[in-house]
Amino acid sequence: MEAPLYPDFPLDSSTPRGGQPALWVGPRHLAGDDGRLYDAVADTLSGLGWTSLTIVRGRHEPDEAAEDRQVLRSTVLHISPDALRWAQWSLSDEPFHLGELPIAWQISARADTSSPLAQWSAYFTTDVPGEAVADFLVALDARDQPAAPLAGPELVLDAVAAHGWLRDIDQPQAAATDPTFISHVSLGEVPPLIQDADPRALTIEADEAGPAGWQAWAEPALGTPCLWAASFGASVPHDLVAAFAASLSSTAPVLRRVLPEATQERLLRAPAI
């Protein structure tokens, strides 16, 4: 018999006909995206009033039926009402990889509309919990100036430490891990191709470290592929990364029907009845 994991948490017993039963699971950082990473984030953006645009590229022959059209690439772009921030679903648009995983969402912001270039970008692969990406976007939407720094990096570490994560012994001011040592957040060298407007990124020598940015990832076992990864350019404000980190490390359960194969045995679960 399986006892309720969170008896005081409201339950949703709806289960699609023929679908997988709903479960409350934890910890969140190992729960994956339920195969709904686009929907979870897009619903949040719609609620915030962002506009969505779909770009489809393909080949269409004269007199060809719509269902026979060859779609080569497509993207979905969501733009905030002030046009200072945007989120692109790039999974279907030949995305580049982070930690050997395809980038699913790229989120960017600029200081003003006079420049077409992003001041910073953040990247999230598949299986990043949708709740954490959504909370990052809610915090971004609430900011009057999406590119202005408002706090220091300590805010990120405080956010995860409040949920029981451990600071790295060797880098207590720059890294932390969950108690099972699977998921990590770290302030350090930014991977290649991460877009950022910090001019120092253009002047560093080959043997020099560039501007530091936050990275997060989950590695279910040493030497195995990552479950998910997230990368934040050096100019992403720390308070926005902290919003992501606080949500990622939250002890509140999440509703799932599809569990990641790599971590399903590590998840506490209770039926949503």
Coordinates of C-alpha atoms in Angstrom, one line a residue:
M1 CA 0.0 0.0 0.0
E2 CA 1.3 3.4 -0.9
A3 CA 0.6 6.2 1.6
P4 CA 0.1 9.8 0.5
L5 CA 3.4 11.6 0.3
Y6 CA 1.9 15.0 0.8
P7 CA -1.5 14.6 2.4
D8 CA -2.1 18.3 2.8
F9 CA -1.3 19.1 -0.8
P10 CA -4.3 19.6 -3.2
L11 CA -4.7 16.7 -5.6
D12 CA -5.8 16.6 -9.2
S13 CA -7.3 13.2 -9.9
S14 CA -8.0 13.8 -13.6
T15 CA -6.5 11.2 -15.9
P16 CA -7.0 11.2 -19.6
R17 CA -8.8 8.1 -21.0
G18 CA -6.0 5.6 -21.8
G19 CA -3.4 7.9 -20.4
Q20 CA -0.8 7.4 -17.6
P21 CA -2.1 7.9 -14.0
A22 CA -1.1 11.2 -12.4
L23 CA 1.4 11.1 -9.6
W24 CA 2.8 13.6 -7.1
V25 CA 6.5 13.2 -7.2
G26 CA 9.6 14.7 -5.6
P27 CA 12.3 15.9 -5.6
R28 CA 11.4 18.4 -8.3
H29 CA 14.9 18.6 -9.8
L30 CA 14.8 14.9 -10.7
A31 CA 11.2 14.8 -11.9
G32 CA 11.9 15.8 -15.6
D33 CA 9.5 17.8 -17.7
D34 CA 6.7 15.3 -18.0
G35 CA 7.0 15.6 -21.8
R36 CA 5.2 19.0 -21.5
L37 CA 8.0 21.5 -21.4
Y38 CA 6.6 23.5 -24.2
D39 CA 3.1 23.5 -22.9
A40 CA 4.0 24.3 -19.3
V41 CA 6.1 27.4 -20.4
A42 CA 3.8 28.5 -23.2
D43 CA 0.8 28.5 -20.9
T44 CA 2.7 30.7 -18.4
L45 CA 3.7 33.1 -21.2
S46 CA 0.1 33.3 -22.5
G47 CA -1.1 34.1 -19.0
L48 CA 1.5 36.9 -18.8
G49 CA 0.1 38.4 -22.1
W50 CA 3.1 37.6 -24.3
T51 CA 2.5 37.3 -28.0
S52 CA 3.4 34.0 -29.8
L53 CA 4.5 33.8 -33.4
T54 CA 5.1 30.6 -35.3
I55 CA 7.6 30.5 -38.1
V56 CA 7.4 27.5 -40.5
R57 CA 9.9 26.9 -43.3
G58 CA 9.3 24.3 -45.9
R59 CA 8.6 23.5 -49.5
H60 CA 5.2 23.8 -51.1
E61 CA 4.5 22.7 -54.6
P62 CA 1.7 24.1 -56.7
D63 CA -1.6 22.2 -56.2
E64 CA 0.0 20.3 -53.3
A65 CA -2.3 19.3 -50.5
A66 CA -1.5 20.9 -47.1
E67 CA -0.9 17.5 -45.5
D68 CA 1.8 16.7 -48.1
R69 CA 3.8 19.9 -47.5
Q70 CA 7.4 19.2 -46.5
V71 CA 8.1 21.3 -43.4
L72 CA 11.9 21.7 -43.0
R73 CA 12.2 23.8 -39.8
S74 CA 9.9 25.6 -37.5
T75 CA 10.2 27.7 -34.4
V76 CA 7.8 29.3 -32.0
L77 CA 8.7 32.8 -30.6
H78 CA 7.0 34.4 -27.6
I79 CA 7.5 38.2 -27.2
S80 CA 6.7 40.3 -24.1
P81 CA 4.3 43.3 -24.6
D82 CA 7.2 45.8 -24.2
A83 CA 9.3 43.8 -26.7
L84 CA 12.3 43.8 -24.3
R85 CA 12.2 40.1 -23.6
W86 CA 11.5 37.0 -25.7
A87 CA 11.4 33.2 -25.4
Q88 CA 12.1 30.9 -28.3
W89 CA 11.1 27.2 -28.5
S90 CA 13.9 25.9 -30.6
L91 CA 13.7 22.1 -30.2
S92 CA 12.1 21.7 -33.6
D93 CA 14.5 24.2 -35.2
E94 CA 17.8 22.2 -35.3
P95 CA 18.9 23.3 -31.9
F96 CA 22.5 23.2 -30.6
H97 CA 23.3 21.1 -27.6
L98 CA 24.2 21.7 -24.0
G99 CA 25.7 18.8 -22.0
E100 CA 24.9 16.6 -25.1
L101 CA 21.2 17.5 -24.7
P102 CA 19.2 19.6 -27.2
I103 CA 18.3 23.1 -26.2
A104 CA 14.5 23.4 -25.9
W105 CA 14.0 27.0 -24.7
Q106 CA 16.2 30.0 -25.3
I107 CA 15.1 33.1 -23.3
S108 CA 16.6 36.5 -24.0
A109 CA 16.3 40.2 -23.0
R110 CA 17.6 43.5 -24.0
A111 CA 17.9 46.9 -22.3
D112 CA 15.9 48.9 -24.8
T113 CA 14.2 48.5 -28.2
S114 CA 16.7 50.6 -30.0
S115 CA 19.0 47.6 -30.3
P116 CA 18.0 44.3 -32.0
L117 CA 20.7 42.4 -30.0
A118 CA 20.0 40.6 -26.7
Q119 CA 21.8 41.8 -23.6
W120 CA 21.8 38.2 -22.3
S121 CA 20.4 34.8 -23.0
A122 CA 19.5 31.7 -21.0
Y123 CA 19.2 28.2 -22.3
F124 CA 17.2 25.2 -21.0
T125 CA 17.4 21.6 -22.4
T126 CA 14.7 19.0 -22.3
D127 CA 13.7 17.6 -18.9
V128 CA 14.4 20.8 -17.1
P129 CA 11.3 21.0 -14.8
G130 CA 8.8 23.3 -16.5
E131 CA 7.9 24.8 -13.2
A132 CA 11.4 26.2 -12.8
V133 CA 11.5 27.7 -16.3
A134 CA 8.1 29.2 -15.8
D135 CA 9.1 30.8 -12.5
F136 CA 12.2 32.2 -14.2
L137 CA 9.9 33.8 -16.8
V138 CA 7.5 35.2 -14.2
A139 CA 10.4 36.9 -12.4
L140 CA 11.7 38.2 -15.8
D141 CA 8.3 39.6 -16.7
A142 CA 8.0 41.3 -13.4
R143 CA 11.2 43.3 -13.9
D144 CA 11.0 46.9 -15.1
Q145 CA 14.6 46.6 -16.5
P146 CA 15.2 43.1 -17.6
A147 CA 18.9 43.6 -18.2
A148 CA 19.9 45.6 -15.1
P149 CA 21.8 43.8 -12.3
L150 CA 20.1 44.2 -9.0
A151 CA 21.8 41.7 -6.6
G152 CA 24.9 39.6 -6.2
P153 CA 25.6 35.9 -6.8
E154 CA 25.1 35.0 -3.2
L155 CA 21.3 35.2 -3.8
V156 CA 21.4 32.1 -6.0
L157 CA 23.3 30.0 -3.3
D158 CA 21.0 31.3 -0.6
A159 CA 18.0 30.2 -2.7
V160 CA 19.1 26.6 -2.9
A161 CA 20.6 26.4 0.6
A162 CA 17.1 27.4 2.0
H163 CA 15.9 24.1 0.5
G164 CA 18.6 21.9 2.0
W165 CA 21.2 22.0 -0.8
L166 CA 24.8 22.0 0.3
R167 CA 27.5 24.5 -0.6
D168 CA 30.6 23.1 -2.3
I169 CA 33.4 22.6 0.2
D170 CA 36.0 23.9 -2.3
Q171 CA 33.8 26.7 -3.8
P172 CA 31.3 27.7 -1.1
Q173 CA 30.8 31.1 -2.7
A174 CA 30.2 29.7 -6.2
A175 CA 28.7 26.3 -6.2
A176 CA 26.1 24.0 -4.5
T177 CA 24.6 20.6 -4.9
D178 CA 21.6 18.8 -3.7
P179 CA 22.0 16.3 -0.8
T180 CA 22.2 13.3 -3.2
F181 CA 25.0 15.0 -5.2
I182 CA 23.0 14.6 -8.5
S183 CA 22.0 18.2 -9.3
H184 CA 24.3 21.2 -9.2
V185 CA 24.5 24.9 -9.6
S186 CA 27.8 26.6 -10.3
L187 CA 29.1 30.0 -11.2
G188 CA 32.0 29.6 -13.7
E189 CA 33.1 29.6 -17.2
V190 CA 30.3 29.8 -19.7
P191 CA 30.1 27.1 -22.4
P192 CA 30.8 28.0 -26.1
L193 CA 28.0 29.6 -28.1
I194 CA 26.2 31.1 -25.1
Q195 CA 25.1 34.6 -26.3
D196 CA 25.9 37.5 -24.1
A197 CA 26.6 41.2 -24.6
D198 CA 29.4 41.4 -22.0
P199 CA 32.3 42.9 -24.1
R200 CA 34.9 41.0 -22.2
A201 CA 33.7 37.8 -24.0
L202 CA 35.2 39.3 -27.2
T203 CA 38.6 40.3 -25.8
I204 CA 39.7 37.2 -23.8
E205 CA 42.7 35.3 -25.0
A206 CA 42.6 31.5 -25.7
D207 CA 44.2 30.7 -22.3
E208 CA 42.1 33.1 -20.3
A209 CA 38.7 32.4 -18.6
G210 CA 35.8 34.5 -19.9
P211 CA 33.1 36.2 -17.8
A212 CA 31.5 33.8 -15.4
G213 CA 27.9 32.7 -15.7
W214 CA 25.6 30.3 -13.8
Q215 CA 25.3 26.7 -15.0
A216 CA 23.0 24.1 -13.6
W217 CA 22.7 20.4 -14.4
A218 CA 21.6 17.0 -13.2
E219 CA 23.9 14.0 -13.6
P220 CA 22.1 10.8 -12.3
A221 CA 25.4 8.9 -12.0
L222 CA 29.0 9.8 -12.3
G223 CA 30.0 9.6 -16.0
T224 CA 26.5 9.1 -17.3
P225 CA 24.6 11.5 -19.6
C226 CA 23.0 14.5 -17.9
L227 CA 19.2 14.4 -17.3
W228 CA 19.0 18.1 -18.0
A229 CA 21.1 21.2 -18.2
A230 CA 20.6 25.0 -18.0
S231 CA 23.1 27.7 -18.9
F232 CA 22.9 31.4 -18.1
G233 CA 25.0 34.0 -19.9
A234 CA 27.3 36.2 -17.8
S235 CA 25.0 39.1 -17.9
V236 CA 21.8 37.3 -16.7
P237 CA 20.8 39.1 -13.5
H238 CA 21.5 37.0 -10.4
D239 CA 18.0 37.5 -9.0
L240 CA 16.5 35.9 -12.1
V241 CA 18.8 32.9 -11.7
A242 CA 17.9 32.7 -8.1
A243 CA 14.2 32.5 -9.0
F244 CA 15.0 29.5 -11.2
A245 CA 17.2 27.9 -8.5
A246 CA 14.6 28.4 -5.8
S247 CA 11.9 26.7 -8.0
L248 CA 14.2 24.0 -9.1
S249 CA 15.2 23.1 -5.5
S250 CA 11.7 23.5 -4.1
T251 CA 10.5 20.7 -1.8
A252 CA 6.9 21.1 -3.0
P253 CA 5.8 18.1 -5.1
V254 CA 5.0 18.3 -8.8
L255 CA 2.4 16.4 -10.8
R256 CA 3.8 14.0 -13.3
R257 CA 2.5 11.2 -15.6
V258 CA 5.8 10.5 -17.3
L259 CA 8.9 9.9 -15.2
P260 CA 12.5 10.1 -16.4
E261 CA 13.9 6.6 -16.8
A262 CA 17.3 7.7 -15.4
T263 CA 15.9 9.0 -12.1
Q264 CA 12.5 7.3 -11.6
E265 CA 13.9 5.0 -9.0
R266 CA 15.1 8.0 -7.0
L267 CA 11.7 9.7 -6.9
L268 CA 9.3 9.7 -4.1
R269 CA 5.8 9.3 -5.5
A270 CA 2.2 9.2 -4.4
P271 CA -0.9 8.7 -6.5
A272 CA -3.0 11.8 -7.2
I273 CA -6.4 10.4 -6.0

